[in-house]
């Protein structure tokens, strides 16, 4: 990570910690106040657009939580009338895994 990216990241964290909206102008002001001279304005614009409308504190708190798969829908177990028929679920098709080519298939081995 370059100095420009680090300086912009730290400036964004400072603004988020203070509860201030993250804009390119505010990021640039903080970076100049810190006497970091080699930051091009494109970095502050990119960071401001990327963090627009996002809660940076929540992003930091959830950095380790993986997305995981979506929860499977639960079929209704309660008794219902004839009009409450649930659509049938289709079984998932198994994907065939391709065999990886080994070195032997290519005509050479590890110790040849």
PDB file of C-alpha atoms in Angstrom:
ATOM      1  CA  UNK A   1       0.000   0.000   0.000  1.00  0.00           C
ATOM      2  CA  UNK A   2       1.393   3.376  -0.943  1.00  0.00           C
ATOM      3  CA  UNK A   3       1.747   6.375   1.339  1.00  0.00           C
ATOM      4  CA  UNK A   4      -1.122   8.064  -0.490  1.00  0.00           C
ATOM      5  CA  UNK A   5      -3.471   5.152   0.192  1.00  0.00           C
ATOM      6  CA  UNK A   6      -2.416   4.928   3.830  1.00  0.00           C
ATOM      7  CA  UNK A   7      -2.810   8.647   4.416  1.00  0.00           C
ATOM      8  CA  UNK A   8      -6.254   8.638   2.817  1.00  0.00           C
ATOM      9  CA  UNK A   9      -7.305   5.561   4.814  1.00  0.00           C
ATOM     10  CA  UNK A  10      -6.204   7.111   8.085  1.00  0.00           C
ATOM     11  CA  UNK A  11      -7.937  10.381   7.240  1.00  0.00           C
ATOM     12  CA  UNK A  12     -11.158   8.471   6.502  1.00  0.00           C
ATOM     13  CA  UNK A  13     -10.882   6.644   9.834  1.00  0.00           C
ATOM     14  CA  UNK A  14     -10.381   9.936  11.676  1.00  0.00           C
ATOM     15  CA  UNK A  15     -13.460  11.441  10.043  1.00  0.00           C
ATOM     16  CA  UNK A  16     -15.517   8.320  10.769  1.00  0.00           C
ATOM     17  CA  UNK A  17     -14.390   8.312  14.400  1.00  0.00           C
ATOM     18  CA  UNK A  18     -15.512  11.910  14.786  1.00  0.00           C
ATOM     19  CA  UNK A  19     -18.861  11.146  13.149  1.00  0.00           C
ATOM     20  CA  UNK A  20     -18.204  13.518  10.233  1.00  0.00           C
ATOM     21  CA  UNK A  21     -19.312  12.777   6.675  1.00  0.00           C
ATOM     22  CA  UNK A  22     -16.428  11.561   4.538  1.00  0.00           C
ATOM     23  CA  UNK A  23     -15.899  13.824   1.531  1.00  0.00           C
ATOM     24  CA  UNK A  24     -12.940  14.331  -0.775  1.00  0.00           C
ATOM     25  CA  UNK A  25     -12.446  17.902   0.478  1.00  0.00           C
ATOM     26  CA  UNK A  26     -12.375  16.862   4.129  1.00  0.00           C
ATOM     27  CA  UNK A  27      -9.970  14.014   3.389  1.00  0.00           C
ATOM     28  CA  UNK A  28      -7.676  16.376   1.471  1.00  0.00           C
ATOM     29  CA  UNK A  29      -7.777  18.904   4.330  1.00  0.00           C
ATOM     30  CA  UNK A  30      -6.758  16.284   6.892  1.00  0.00           C
ATOM     31  CA  UNK A  31      -3.972  14.981   4.665  1.00  0.00           C
ATOM     32  CA  UNK A  32      -2.552  18.471   4.151  1.00  0.00           C
ATOM     33  CA  UNK A  33      -2.762  19.137   7.892  1.00  0.00           C
ATOM     34  CA  UNK A  34      -0.695  15.995   8.447  1.00  0.00           C
ATOM     35  CA  UNK A  35       1.949  17.319   5.998  1.00  0.00           C
ATOM     36  CA  UNK A  36       1.631  14.417   3.578  1.00  0.00           C
ATOM     37  CA  UNK A  37       2.456  15.992   0.239  1.00  0.00           C
ATOM     38  CA  UNK A  38       2.447  13.152  -2.289  1.00  0.00           C
ATOM     39  CA  UNK A  39      -1.318  12.408  -2.252  1.00  0.00           C
ATOM     40  CA  UNK A  40      -3.064  13.044  -5.548  1.00  0.00           C
ATOM     41  CA  UNK A  41      -6.695  14.202  -5.384  1.00  0.00           C
ATOM     42  CA  UNK A  42      -7.853  11.060  -7.187  1.00  0.00           C
ATOM     43  CA  UNK A  43      -7.240   9.024  -4.018  1.00  0.00           C
ATOM     44  CA  UNK A  44      -9.467  11.231  -1.882  1.00  0.00           C
ATOM     45  CA  UNK A  45     -12.184  11.136  -4.557  1.00  0.00           C
ATOM     46  CA  UNK A  46     -12.026   7.337  -4.810  1.00  0.00           C
ATOM     47  CA  UNK A  47     -12.172   6.842  -1.059  1.00  0.00           C
ATOM     48  CA  UNK A  48     -15.004   9.360  -0.656  1.00  0.00           C
ATOM     49  CA  UNK A  49     -17.067   7.657  -3.368  1.00  0.00           C
ATOM     50  CA  UNK A  50     -16.350   4.181  -1.997  1.00  0.00           C
ATOM     51  CA  UNK A  51     -17.362   5.130   1.545  1.00  0.00           C
ATOM     52  CA  UNK A  52     -20.329   7.301   0.602  1.00  0.00           C
ATOM     53  CA  UNK A  53     -23.385   6.247   2.583  1.00  0.00           C
ATOM     54  CA  UNK A  54     -21.465   3.523   4.440  1.00  0.00           C
ATOM     55  CA  UNK A  55     -20.889   3.289   8.164  1.00  0.00           C
ATOM     56  CA  UNK A  56     -17.119   2.827   8.461  1.00  0.00           C
ATOM     57  CA  UNK A  57     -17.370   1.681  12.075  1.00  0.00           C
ATOM     58  CA  UNK A  58     -19.707  -1.152  11.042  1.00  0.00           C
ATOM     59  CA  UNK A  59     -17.341  -2.095   8.225  1.00  0.00           C
ATOM     60  CA  UNK A  60     -14.495  -2.391  10.718  1.00  0.00           C
ATOM     61  CA  UNK A  61     -16.526  -4.399  13.197  1.00  0.00           C
ATOM     62  CA  UNK A  62     -17.695  -6.862  10.543  1.00  0.00           C
ATOM     63  CA  UNK A  63     -14.399  -7.289   8.737  1.00  0.00           C
ATOM     64  CA  UNK A  64     -13.944 -10.879   9.914  1.00  0.00           C
ATOM     65  CA  UNK A  65     -17.465 -12.090   9.382  1.00  0.00           C
ATOM     66  CA  UNK A  66     -17.700 -13.942   6.106  1.00  0.00           C
ATOM     67  CA  UNK A  67     -20.674 -13.570   3.836  1.00  0.00           C
ATOM     68  CA  UNK A  68     -21.545 -17.250   3.856  1.00  0.00           C
ATOM     69  CA  UNK A  69     -24.402 -18.656   1.882  1.00  0.00           C
ATOM     70  CA  UNK A  70     -27.955 -17.452   1.943  1.00  0.00           C
ATOM     71  CA  UNK A  71     -30.263 -19.192   4.350  1.00  0.00           C
ATOM     72  CA  UNK A  72     -32.484 -21.844   2.810  1.00  0.00           C
ATOM     73  CA  UNK A  73     -36.190 -21.023   2.828  1.00  0.00           C
ATOM     74  CA  UNK A  74     -38.168 -22.851   5.484  1.00  0.00           C
ATOM     75  CA  UNK A  75     -41.165 -24.806   4.246  1.00  0.00           C
ATOM     76  CA  UNK A  76     -44.363 -24.240   6.149  1.00  0.00           C
ATOM     77  CA  UNK A  77     -45.036 -27.068   8.570  1.00  0.00           C
ATOM     78  CA  UNK A  78     -48.359 -25.766   9.845  1.00  0.00           C
ATOM     79  CA  UNK A  79     -51.448 -27.472   8.480  1.00  0.00           C
ATOM     80  CA  UNK A  80     -53.151 -25.518   5.752  1.00  0.00           C
ATOM     81  CA  UNK A  81     -56.033 -25.714   3.371  1.00  0.00           C
ATOM     82  CA  UNK A  82     -55.952 -26.865  -0.231  1.00  0.00           C
ATOM     83  CA  UNK A  83     -55.232 -23.326  -1.451  1.00  0.00           C
ATOM     84  CA  UNK A  84     -52.038 -23.069   0.615  1.00  0.00           C
ATOM     85  CA  UNK A  85     -50.042 -25.601  -1.387  1.00  0.00           C
ATOM     86  CA  UNK A  86     -46.350 -24.726  -1.403  1.00  0.00           C
ATOM     87  CA  UNK A  87     -44.403 -25.080  -4.652  1.00  0.00           C
ATOM     88  CA  UNK A  88     -42.265 -28.172  -4.836  1.00  0.00           C
ATOM     89  CA  UNK A  89     -38.541 -27.689  -4.343  1.00  0.00           C
ATOM     90  CA  UNK A  90     -36.281 -29.001  -7.073  1.00  0.00           C
ATOM     91  CA  UNK A  91     -33.278 -30.980  -5.874  1.00  0.00           C
ATOM     92  CA  UNK A  92     -29.962 -29.319  -6.587  1.00  0.00           C
ATOM     93  CA  UNK A  93     -28.108 -30.753  -9.520  1.00  0.00           C
ATOM     94  CA  UNK A  94     -24.684 -32.056  -8.654  1.00  0.00           C
ATOM     95  CA  UNK A  95     -21.926 -30.361 -10.552  1.00  0.00           C
ATOM     96  CA  UNK A  96     -19.446 -32.702 -12.053  1.00  0.00           C
ATOM     97  CA  UNK A  97     -15.959 -31.876 -10.940  1.00  0.00           C
ATOM     98  CA  UNK A  98     -13.382 -31.834 -13.653  1.00  0.00           C
ATOM     99  CA  UNK A  99     -10.385 -34.031 -13.135  1.00  0.00           C
ATOM    100  CA  UNK A 100      -7.156 -32.109 -12.830  1.00  0.00           C
ATOM    101  CA  UNK A 101      -4.413 -33.164 -15.132  1.00  0.00           C
ATOM    102  CA  UNK A 102      -1.543 -34.733 -13.310  1.00  0.00           C
ATOM    103  CA  UNK A 103       2.107 -34.579 -14.298  1.00  0.00           C
ATOM    104  CA  UNK A 104       1.896 -38.199 -15.426  1.00  0.00           C
ATOM    105  CA  UNK A 105      -0.747 -37.283 -17.992  1.00  0.00           C
ATOM    106  CA  UNK A 106       1.641 -34.740 -19.485  1.00  0.00           C
ATOM    107  CA  UNK A 107       4.455 -37.208 -19.912  1.00  0.00           C
ATOM    108  CA  UNK A 108       6.727 -36.152 -17.064  1.00  0.00           C
ATOM    109  CA  UNK A 109       6.862 -36.561 -13.341  1.00  0.00           C
ATOM    110  CA  UNK A 110       8.277 -34.687 -10.397  1.00  0.00           C
ATOM    111  CA  UNK A 111      11.618 -36.500 -10.328  1.00  0.00           C
ATOM    112  CA  UNK A 112      12.203 -37.068 -14.066  1.00  0.00           C
TER     113      UNK A 112
END
